[in-house]
Short mmCIF file of N, CA and C in Angstrom, two decimals:
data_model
loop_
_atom_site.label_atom_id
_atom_site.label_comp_id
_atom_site.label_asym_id
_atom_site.label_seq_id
_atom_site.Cartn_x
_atom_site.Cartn_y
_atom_site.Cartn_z
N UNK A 1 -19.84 10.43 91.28
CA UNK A 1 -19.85 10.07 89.91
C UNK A 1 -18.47 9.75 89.42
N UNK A 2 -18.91 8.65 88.95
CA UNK A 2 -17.03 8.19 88.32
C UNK A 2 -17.03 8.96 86.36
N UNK A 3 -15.38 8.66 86.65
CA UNK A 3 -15.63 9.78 85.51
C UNK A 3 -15.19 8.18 84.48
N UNK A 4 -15.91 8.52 82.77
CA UNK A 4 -15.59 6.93 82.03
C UNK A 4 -13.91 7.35 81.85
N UNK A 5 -13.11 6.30 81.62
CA UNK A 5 -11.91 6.33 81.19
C UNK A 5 -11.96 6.61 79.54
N UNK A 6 -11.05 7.21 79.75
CA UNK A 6 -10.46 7.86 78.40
C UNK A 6 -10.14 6.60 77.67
N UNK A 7 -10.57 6.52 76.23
CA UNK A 7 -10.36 5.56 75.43
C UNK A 7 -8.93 6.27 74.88
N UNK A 8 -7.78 5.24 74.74
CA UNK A 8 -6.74 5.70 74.01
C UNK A 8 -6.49 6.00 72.35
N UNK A 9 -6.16 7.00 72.06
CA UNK A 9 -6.44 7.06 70.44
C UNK A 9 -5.47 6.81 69.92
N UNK A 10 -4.53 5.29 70.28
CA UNK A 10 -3.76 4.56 69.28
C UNK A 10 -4.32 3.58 68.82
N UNK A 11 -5.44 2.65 69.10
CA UNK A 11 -6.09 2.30 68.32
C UNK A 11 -6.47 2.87 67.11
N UNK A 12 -7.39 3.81 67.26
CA UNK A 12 -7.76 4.36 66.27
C UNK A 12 -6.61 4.95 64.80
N UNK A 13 -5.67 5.61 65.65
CA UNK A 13 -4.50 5.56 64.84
C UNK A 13 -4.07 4.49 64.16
N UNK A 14 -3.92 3.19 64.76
CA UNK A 14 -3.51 2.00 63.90
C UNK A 14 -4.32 1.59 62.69
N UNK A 15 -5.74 1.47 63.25
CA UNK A 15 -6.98 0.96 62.28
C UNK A 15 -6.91 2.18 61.28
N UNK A 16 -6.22 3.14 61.77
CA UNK A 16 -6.26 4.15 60.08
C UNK A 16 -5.30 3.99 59.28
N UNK A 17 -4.10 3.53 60.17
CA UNK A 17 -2.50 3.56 59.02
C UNK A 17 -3.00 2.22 58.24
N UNK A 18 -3.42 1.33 59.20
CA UNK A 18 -3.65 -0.26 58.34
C UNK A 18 -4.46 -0.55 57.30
N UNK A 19 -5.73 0.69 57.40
CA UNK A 19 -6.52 1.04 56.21
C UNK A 19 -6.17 1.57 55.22
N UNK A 20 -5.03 2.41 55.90
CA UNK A 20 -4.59 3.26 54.39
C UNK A 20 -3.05 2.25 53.99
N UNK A 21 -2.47 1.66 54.53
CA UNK A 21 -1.60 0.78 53.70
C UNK A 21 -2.73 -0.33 53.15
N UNK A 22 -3.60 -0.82 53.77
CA UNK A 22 -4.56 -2.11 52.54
C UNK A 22 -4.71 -0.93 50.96
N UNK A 23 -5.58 -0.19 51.21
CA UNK A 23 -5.61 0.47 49.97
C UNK A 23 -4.52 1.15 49.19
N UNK A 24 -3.08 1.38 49.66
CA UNK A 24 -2.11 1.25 48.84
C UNK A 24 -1.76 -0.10 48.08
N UNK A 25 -2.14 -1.33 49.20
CA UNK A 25 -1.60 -2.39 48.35
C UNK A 25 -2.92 -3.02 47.40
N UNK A 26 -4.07 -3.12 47.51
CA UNK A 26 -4.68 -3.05 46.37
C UNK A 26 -4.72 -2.13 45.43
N UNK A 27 -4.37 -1.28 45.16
CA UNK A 27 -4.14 -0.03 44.29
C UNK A 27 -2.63 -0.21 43.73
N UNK A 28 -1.82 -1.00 44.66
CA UNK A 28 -0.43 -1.70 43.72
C UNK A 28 -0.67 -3.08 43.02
N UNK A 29 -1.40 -3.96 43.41
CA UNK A 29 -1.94 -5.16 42.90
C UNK A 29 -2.98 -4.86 41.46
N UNK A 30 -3.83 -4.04 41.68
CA UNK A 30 -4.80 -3.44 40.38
C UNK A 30 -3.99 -3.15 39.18
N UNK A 31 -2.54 -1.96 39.58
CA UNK A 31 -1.90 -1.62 38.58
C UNK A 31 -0.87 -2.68 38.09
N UNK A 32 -0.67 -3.56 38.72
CA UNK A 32 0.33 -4.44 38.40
C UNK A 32 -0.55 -5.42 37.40
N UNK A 33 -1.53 -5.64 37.55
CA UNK A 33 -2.49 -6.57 37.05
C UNK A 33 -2.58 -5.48 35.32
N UNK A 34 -3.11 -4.31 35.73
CA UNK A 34 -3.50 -3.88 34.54
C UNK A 34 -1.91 -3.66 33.38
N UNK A 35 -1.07 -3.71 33.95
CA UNK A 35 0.34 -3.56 32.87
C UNK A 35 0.51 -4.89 32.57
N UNK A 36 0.54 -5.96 33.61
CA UNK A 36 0.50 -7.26 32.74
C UNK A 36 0.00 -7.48 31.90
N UNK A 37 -1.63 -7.02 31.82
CA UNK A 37 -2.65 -7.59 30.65
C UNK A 37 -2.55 -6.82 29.77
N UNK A 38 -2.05 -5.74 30.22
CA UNK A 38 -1.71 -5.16 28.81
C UNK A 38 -0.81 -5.66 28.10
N UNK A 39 0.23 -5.51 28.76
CA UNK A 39 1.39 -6.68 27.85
C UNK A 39 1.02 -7.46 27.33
N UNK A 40 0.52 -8.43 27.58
CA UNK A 40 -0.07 -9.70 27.20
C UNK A 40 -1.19 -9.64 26.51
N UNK A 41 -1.93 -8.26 25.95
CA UNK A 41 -2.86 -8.17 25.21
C UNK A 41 -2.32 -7.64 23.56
N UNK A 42 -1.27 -6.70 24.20
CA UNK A 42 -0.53 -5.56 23.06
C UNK A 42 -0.12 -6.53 22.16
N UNK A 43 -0.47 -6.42 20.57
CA UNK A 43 0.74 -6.97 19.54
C UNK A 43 1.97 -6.72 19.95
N UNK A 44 2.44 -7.18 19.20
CA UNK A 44 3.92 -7.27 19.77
C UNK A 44 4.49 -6.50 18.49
N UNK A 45 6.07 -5.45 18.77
CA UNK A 45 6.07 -4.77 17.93
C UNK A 45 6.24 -5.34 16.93
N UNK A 46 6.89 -4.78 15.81
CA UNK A 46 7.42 -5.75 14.31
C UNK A 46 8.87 -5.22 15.05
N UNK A 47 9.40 -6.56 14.51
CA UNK A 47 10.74 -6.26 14.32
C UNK A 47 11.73 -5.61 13.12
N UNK A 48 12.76 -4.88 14.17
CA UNK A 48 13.18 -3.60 12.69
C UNK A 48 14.29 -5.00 12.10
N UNK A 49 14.03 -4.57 10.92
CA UNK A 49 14.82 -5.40 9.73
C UNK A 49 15.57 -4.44 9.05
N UNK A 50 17.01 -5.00 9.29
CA UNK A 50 18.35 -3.75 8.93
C UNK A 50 18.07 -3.38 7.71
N UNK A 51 18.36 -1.76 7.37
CA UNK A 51 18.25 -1.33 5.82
C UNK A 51 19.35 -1.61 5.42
N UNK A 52 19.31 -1.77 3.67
CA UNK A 52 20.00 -2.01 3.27
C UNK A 52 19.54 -1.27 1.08
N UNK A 53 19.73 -0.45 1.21
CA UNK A 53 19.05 0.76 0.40
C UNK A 53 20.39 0.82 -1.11
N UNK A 54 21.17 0.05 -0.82
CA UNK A 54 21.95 0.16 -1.88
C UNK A 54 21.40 -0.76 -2.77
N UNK A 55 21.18 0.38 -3.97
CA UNK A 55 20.28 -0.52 -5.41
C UNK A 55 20.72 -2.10 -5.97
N UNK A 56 20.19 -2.88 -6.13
CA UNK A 56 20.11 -4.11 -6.22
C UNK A 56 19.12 -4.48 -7.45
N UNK A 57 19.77 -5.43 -8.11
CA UNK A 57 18.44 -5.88 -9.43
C UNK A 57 17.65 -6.79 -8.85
N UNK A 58 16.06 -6.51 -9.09
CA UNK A 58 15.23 -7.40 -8.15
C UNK A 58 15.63 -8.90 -8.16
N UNK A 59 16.00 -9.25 -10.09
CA UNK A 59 16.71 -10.69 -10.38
C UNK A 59 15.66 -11.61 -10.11
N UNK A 60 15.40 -12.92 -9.48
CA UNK A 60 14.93 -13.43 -8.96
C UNK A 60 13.97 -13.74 -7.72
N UNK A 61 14.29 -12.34 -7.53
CA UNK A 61 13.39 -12.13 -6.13
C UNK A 61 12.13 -12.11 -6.17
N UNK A 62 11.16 -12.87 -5.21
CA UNK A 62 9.42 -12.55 -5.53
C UNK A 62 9.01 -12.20 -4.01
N UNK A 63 8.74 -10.51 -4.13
CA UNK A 63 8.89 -9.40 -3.40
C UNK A 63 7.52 -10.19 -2.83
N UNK A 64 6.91 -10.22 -1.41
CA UNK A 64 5.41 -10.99 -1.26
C UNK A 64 5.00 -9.84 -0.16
N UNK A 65 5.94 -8.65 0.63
CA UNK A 65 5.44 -7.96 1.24
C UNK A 65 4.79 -6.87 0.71
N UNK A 66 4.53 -5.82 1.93
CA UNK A 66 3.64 -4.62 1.76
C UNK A 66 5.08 -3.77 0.79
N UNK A 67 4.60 -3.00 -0.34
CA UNK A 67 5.87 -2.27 -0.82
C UNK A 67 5.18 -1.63 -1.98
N UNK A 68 6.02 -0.54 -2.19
CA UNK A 68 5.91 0.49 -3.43
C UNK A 68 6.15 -0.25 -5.01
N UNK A 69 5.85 0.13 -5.86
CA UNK A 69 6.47 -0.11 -7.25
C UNK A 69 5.95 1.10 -8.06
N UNK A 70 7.08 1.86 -8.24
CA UNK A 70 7.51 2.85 -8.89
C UNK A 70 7.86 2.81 -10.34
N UNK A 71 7.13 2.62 -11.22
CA UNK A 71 7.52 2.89 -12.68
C UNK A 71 7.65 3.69 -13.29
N UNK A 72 9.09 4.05 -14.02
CA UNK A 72 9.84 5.04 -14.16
C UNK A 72 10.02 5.45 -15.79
N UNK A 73 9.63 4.56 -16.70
CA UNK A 73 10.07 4.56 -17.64
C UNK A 73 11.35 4.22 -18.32
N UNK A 74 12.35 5.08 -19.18
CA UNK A 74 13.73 4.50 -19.63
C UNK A 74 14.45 3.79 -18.01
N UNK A 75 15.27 3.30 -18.67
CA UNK A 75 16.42 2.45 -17.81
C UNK A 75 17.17 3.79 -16.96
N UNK A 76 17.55 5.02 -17.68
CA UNK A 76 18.28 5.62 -17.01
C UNK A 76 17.38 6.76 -16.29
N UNK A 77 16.30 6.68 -16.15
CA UNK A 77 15.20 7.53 -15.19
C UNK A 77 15.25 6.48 -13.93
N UNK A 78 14.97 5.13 -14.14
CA UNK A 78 14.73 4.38 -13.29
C UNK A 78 16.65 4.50 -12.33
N UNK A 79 17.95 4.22 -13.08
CA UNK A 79 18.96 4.37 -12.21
C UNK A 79 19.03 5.40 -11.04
N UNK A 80 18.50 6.74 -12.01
CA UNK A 80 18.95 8.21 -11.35
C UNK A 80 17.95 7.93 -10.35
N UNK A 81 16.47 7.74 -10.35
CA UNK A 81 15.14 7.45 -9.27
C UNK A 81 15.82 6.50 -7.96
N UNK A 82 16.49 5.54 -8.41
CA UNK A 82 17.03 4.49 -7.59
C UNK A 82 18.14 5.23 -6.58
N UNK A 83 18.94 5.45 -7.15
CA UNK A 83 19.97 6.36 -6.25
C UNK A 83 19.56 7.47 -5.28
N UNK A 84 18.50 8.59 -6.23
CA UNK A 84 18.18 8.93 -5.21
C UNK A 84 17.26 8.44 -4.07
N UNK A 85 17.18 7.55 -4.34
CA UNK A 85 15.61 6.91 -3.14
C UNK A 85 16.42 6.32 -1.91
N UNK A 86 17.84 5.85 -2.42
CA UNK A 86 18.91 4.97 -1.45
C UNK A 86 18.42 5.65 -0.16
N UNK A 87 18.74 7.02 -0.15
CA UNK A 87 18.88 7.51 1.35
C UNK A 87 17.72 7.81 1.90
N UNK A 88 16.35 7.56 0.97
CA UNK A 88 15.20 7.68 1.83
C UNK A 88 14.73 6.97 3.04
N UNK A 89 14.76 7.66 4.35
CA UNK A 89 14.90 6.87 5.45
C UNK A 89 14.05 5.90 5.80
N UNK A 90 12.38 6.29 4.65
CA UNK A 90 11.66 5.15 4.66
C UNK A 90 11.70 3.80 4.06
N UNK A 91 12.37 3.81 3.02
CA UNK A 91 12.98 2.70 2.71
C UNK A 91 14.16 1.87 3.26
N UNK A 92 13.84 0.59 3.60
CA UNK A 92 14.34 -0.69 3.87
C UNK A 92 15.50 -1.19 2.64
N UNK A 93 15.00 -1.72 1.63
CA UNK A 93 15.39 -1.88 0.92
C UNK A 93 15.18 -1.36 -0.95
N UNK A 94 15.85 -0.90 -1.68
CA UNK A 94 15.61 -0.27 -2.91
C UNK A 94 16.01 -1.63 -3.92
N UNK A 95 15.09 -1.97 -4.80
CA UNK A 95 15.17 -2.89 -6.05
C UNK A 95 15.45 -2.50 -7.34
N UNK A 96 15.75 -2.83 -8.45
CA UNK A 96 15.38 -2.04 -9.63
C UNK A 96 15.32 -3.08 -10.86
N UNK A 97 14.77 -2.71 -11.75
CA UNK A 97 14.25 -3.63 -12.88
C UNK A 97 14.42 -2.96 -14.22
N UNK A 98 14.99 -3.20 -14.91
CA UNK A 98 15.49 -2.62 -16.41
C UNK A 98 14.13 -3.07 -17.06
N UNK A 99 14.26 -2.40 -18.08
CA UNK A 99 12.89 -2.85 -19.13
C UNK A 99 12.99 -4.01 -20.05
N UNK A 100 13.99 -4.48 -19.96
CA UNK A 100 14.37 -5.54 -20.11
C UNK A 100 14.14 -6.80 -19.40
N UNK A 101 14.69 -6.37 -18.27
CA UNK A 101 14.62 -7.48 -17.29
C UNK A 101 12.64 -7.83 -16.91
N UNK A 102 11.52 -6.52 -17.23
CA UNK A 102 10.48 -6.25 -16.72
C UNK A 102 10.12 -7.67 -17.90
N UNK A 103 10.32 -7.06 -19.22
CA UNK A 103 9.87 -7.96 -20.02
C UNK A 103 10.15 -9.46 -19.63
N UNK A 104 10.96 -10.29 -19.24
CA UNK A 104 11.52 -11.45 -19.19
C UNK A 104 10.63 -11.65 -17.97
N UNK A 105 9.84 -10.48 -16.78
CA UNK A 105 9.29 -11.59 -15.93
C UNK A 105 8.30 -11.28 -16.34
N UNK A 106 7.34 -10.80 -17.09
CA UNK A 106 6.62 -11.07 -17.51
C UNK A 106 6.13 -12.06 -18.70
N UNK A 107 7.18 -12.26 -19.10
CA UNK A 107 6.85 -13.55 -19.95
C UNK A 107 6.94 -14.67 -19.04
N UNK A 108 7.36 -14.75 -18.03
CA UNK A 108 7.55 -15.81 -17.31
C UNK A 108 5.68 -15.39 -16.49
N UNK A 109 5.52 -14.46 -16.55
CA UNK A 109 3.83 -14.48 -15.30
C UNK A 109 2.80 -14.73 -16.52
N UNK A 110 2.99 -14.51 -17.83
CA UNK A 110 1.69 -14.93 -18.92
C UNK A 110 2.41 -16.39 -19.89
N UNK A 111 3.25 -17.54 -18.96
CA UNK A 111 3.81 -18.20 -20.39
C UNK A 111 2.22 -18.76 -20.52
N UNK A 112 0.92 -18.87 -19.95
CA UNK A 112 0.08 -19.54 -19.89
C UNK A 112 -0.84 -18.84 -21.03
N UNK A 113 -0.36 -17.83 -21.22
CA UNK A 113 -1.50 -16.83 -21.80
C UNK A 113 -0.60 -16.24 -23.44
N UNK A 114 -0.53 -17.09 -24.47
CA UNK A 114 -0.51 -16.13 -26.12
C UNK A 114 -0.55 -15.01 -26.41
N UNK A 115 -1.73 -14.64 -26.13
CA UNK A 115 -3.04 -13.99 -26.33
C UNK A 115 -2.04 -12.16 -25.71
N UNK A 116 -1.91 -12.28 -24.86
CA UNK A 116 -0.60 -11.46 -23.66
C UNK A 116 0.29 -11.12 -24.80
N UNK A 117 0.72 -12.59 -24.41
CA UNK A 117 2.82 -12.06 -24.69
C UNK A 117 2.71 -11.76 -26.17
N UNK A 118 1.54 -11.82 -27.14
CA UNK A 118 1.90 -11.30 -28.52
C UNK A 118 1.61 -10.04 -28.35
N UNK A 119 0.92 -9.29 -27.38
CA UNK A 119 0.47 -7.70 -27.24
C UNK A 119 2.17 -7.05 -26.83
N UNK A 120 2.54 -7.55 -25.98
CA UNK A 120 3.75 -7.19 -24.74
C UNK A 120 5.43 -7.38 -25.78
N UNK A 121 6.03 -6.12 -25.51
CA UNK A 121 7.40 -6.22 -26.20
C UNK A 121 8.27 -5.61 -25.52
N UNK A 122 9.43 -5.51 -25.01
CA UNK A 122 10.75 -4.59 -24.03
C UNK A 122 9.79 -3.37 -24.03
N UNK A 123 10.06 -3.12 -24.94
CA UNK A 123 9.73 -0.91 -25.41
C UNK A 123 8.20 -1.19 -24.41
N UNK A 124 7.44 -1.68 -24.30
CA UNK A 124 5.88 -1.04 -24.06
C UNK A 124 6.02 -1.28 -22.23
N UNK A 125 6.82 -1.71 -21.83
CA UNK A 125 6.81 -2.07 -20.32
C UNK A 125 8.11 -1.31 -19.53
N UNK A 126 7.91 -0.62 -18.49
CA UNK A 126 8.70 1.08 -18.24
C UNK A 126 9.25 -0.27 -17.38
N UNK A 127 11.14 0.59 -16.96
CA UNK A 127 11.82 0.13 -16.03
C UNK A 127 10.94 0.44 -14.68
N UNK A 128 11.74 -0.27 -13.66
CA UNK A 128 10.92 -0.13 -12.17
C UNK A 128 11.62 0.24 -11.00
N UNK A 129 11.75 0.48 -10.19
CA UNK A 129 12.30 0.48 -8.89
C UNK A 129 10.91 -0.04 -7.97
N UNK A 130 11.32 -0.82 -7.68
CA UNK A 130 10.94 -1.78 -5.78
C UNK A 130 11.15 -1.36 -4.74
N UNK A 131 10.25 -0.78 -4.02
CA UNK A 131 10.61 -0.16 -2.70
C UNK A 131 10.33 -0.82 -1.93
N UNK A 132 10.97 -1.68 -0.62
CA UNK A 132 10.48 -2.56 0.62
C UNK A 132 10.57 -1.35 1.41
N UNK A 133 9.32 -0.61 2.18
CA UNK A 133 9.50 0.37 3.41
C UNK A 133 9.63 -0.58 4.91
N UNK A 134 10.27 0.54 5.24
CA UNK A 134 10.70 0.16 7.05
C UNK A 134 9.36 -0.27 7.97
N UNK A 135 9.52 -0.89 8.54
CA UNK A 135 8.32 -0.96 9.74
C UNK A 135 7.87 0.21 9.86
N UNK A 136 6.60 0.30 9.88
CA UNK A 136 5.72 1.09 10.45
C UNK A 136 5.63 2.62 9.54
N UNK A 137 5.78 2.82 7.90
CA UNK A 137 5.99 3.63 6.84
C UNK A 137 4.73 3.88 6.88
N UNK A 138 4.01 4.74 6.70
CA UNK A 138 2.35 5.05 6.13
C UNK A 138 2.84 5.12 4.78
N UNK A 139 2.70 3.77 3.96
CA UNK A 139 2.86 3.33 2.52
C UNK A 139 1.95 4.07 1.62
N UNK A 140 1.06 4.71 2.03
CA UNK A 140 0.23 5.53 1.05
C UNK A 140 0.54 6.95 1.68
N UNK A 141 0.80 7.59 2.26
CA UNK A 141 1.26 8.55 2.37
C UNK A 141 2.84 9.23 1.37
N UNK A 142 3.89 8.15 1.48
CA UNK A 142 5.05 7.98 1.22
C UNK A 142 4.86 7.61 -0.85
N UNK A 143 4.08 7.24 -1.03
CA UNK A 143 3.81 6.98 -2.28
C UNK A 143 3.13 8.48 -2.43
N UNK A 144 2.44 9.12 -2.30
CA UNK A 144 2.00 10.26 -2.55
C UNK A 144 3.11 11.26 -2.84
N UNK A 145 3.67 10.67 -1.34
CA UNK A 145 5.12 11.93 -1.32
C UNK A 145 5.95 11.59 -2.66
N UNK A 146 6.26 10.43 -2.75
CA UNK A 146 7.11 10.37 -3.89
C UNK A 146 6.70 9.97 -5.67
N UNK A 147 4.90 10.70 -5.89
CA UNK A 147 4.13 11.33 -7.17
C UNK A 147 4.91 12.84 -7.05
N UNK A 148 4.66 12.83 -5.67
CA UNK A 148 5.39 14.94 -6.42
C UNK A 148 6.63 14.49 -6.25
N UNK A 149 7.52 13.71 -6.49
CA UNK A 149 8.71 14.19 -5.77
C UNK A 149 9.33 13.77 -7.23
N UNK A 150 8.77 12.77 -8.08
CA UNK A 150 9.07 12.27 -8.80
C UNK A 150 8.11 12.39 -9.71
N UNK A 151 7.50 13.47 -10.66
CA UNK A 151 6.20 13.48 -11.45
C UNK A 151 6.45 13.52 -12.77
N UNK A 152 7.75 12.53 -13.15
CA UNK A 152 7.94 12.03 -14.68
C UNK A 152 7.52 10.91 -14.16
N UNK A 153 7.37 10.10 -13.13
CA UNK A 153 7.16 8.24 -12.85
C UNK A 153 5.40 8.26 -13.67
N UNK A 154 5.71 7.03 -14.15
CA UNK A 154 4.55 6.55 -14.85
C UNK A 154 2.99 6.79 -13.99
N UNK A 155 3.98 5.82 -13.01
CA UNK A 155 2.93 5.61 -11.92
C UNK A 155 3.61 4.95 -10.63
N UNK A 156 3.15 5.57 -9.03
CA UNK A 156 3.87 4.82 -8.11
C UNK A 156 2.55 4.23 -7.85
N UNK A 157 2.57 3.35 -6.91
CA UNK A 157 1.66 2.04 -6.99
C UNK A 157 1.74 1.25 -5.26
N UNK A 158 0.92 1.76 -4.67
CA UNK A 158 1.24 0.30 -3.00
C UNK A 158 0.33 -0.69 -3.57
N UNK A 159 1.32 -2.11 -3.55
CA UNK A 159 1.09 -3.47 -3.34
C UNK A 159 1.19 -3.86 -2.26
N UNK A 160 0.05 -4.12 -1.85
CA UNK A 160 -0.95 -4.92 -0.47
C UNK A 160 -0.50 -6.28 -0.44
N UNK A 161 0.20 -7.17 -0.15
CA UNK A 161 -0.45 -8.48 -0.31
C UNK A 161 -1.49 -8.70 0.27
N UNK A 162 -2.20 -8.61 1.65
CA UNK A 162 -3.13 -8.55 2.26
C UNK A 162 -4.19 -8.56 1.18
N UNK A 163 -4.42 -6.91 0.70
CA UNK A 163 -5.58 -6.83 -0.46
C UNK A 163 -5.95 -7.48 -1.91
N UNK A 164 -4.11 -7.68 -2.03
CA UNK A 164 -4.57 -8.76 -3.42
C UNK A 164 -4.75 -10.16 -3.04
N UNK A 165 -4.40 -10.63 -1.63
CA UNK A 165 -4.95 -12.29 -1.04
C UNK A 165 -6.35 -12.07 -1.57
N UNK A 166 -7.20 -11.00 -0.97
CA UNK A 166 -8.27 -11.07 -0.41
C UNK A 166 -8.92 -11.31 -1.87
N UNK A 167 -8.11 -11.34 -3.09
CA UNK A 167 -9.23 -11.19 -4.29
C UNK A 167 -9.36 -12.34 -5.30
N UNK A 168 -8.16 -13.50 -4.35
CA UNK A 168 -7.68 -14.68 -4.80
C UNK A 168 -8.20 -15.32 -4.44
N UNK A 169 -8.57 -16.32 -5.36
CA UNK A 169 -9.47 -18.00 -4.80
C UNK A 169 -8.58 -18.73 -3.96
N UNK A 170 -7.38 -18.61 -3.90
CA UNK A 170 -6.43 -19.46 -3.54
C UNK A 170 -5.43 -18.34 -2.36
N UNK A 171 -5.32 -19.42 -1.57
CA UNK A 171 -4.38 -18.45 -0.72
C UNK A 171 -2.91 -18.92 -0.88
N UNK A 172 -2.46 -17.69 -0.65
CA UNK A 172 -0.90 -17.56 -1.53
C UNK A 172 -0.04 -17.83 -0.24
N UNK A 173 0.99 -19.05 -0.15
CA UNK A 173 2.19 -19.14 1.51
C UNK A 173 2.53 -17.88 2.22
N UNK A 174 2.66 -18.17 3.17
CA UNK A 174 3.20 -17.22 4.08
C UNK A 174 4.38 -16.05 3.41
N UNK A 175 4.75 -14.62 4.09
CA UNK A 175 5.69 -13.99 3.70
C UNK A 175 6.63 -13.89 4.70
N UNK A 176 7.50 -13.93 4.54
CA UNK A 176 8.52 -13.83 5.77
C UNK A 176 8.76 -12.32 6.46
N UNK A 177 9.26 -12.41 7.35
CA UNK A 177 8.92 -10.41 7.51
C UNK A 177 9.80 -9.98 6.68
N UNK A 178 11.50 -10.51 6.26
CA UNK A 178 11.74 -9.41 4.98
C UNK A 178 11.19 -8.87 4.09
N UNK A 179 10.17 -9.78 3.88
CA UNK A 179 9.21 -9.59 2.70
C UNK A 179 9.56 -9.59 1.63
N UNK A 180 10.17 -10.66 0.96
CA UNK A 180 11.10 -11.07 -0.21
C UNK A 180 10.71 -13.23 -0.02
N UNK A 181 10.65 -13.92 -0.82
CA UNK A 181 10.78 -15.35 -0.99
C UNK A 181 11.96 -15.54 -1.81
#
């Protein structure tokens, strides 16, 4: 009786390393695939836009982003409110509006309307501060924070543009990300 020859077990050894490197490299191809598409699916972040928190008169500015408006009443509630808000790290940029100055744009947003500007006088319309928050602020959170922080303000207030588009017949141009025109 012959005896069978011994099959050598480097075959077998090979067909296992070569199996287990294929399934390393599909298992590197899968993950490479899935971080691409993610990338390529993910928004993209916002870009940070430098603060700049030293009080400024809004003036001419027509604020079109997401932002606070804080009405303060007298002129000198609204200064002292302004200063301190400078160093709030959620704020981007700090605005401010005399009751004066409130009146003049509002005669400029009702010259269409009489009926308005004979109700409306300096005294009945509170100074303001304008808050532009930083990327990524929970704007209703931060407005909450600053009802207690500040609970002589008339009223703090988040302006949506988003939510007031949505209530307009007309759609209003683009905002730039400063969020100022």
């Amino acid at each position: 009786m012959e005896e069978p020859e011994p099959t050598p077990k480097a075959p077998r050894r090979l067909l296992w390393v070569v199996g287990v490197v294929a399934v390393l490299v599909v298992a590197a191809g899968v993950t490479t695939a899935v971080i691409v598409v993610n990338r390529v699916t993910d928004a993209p972040a916002p870009a940070a836009l430098p603060r700049d928190t030293v009080p400024v008169p809004l003036g001419e500015r027509e604020l079109c982003g997401l932002r606070l408006l804080m009405a303060v009443g007298p002129d000198a509630d609204m200064a002292v409110a302004a200063q301190a808000l400078q160093d709030d790290p959620k704020a981007r940029r700090v605005l401010t509006e005399t009751k004066a100055q409130a009146y003049e744009r509002f005669k400029k947003l009702f010259a269409d309307r009489p009926d308005m500007l004979e109700l409306a006088t300096p005294d009945l319309l509170p100074a303001a501060v304008h808050l532009v928050p930083v990327a990524g602020t929970d704007v209703e959170a931060w407005a909450n924070e600053l009802r207690q922080r500040f609970p002589k303000a008339e009223k703090v207030e988040v302006l949506d543009p988003a939510r007031i588009a949505a209530q307009m017949t007309t759609t209003p141009p683009p905002c730039p990300p400063s969020g100022e025109r």
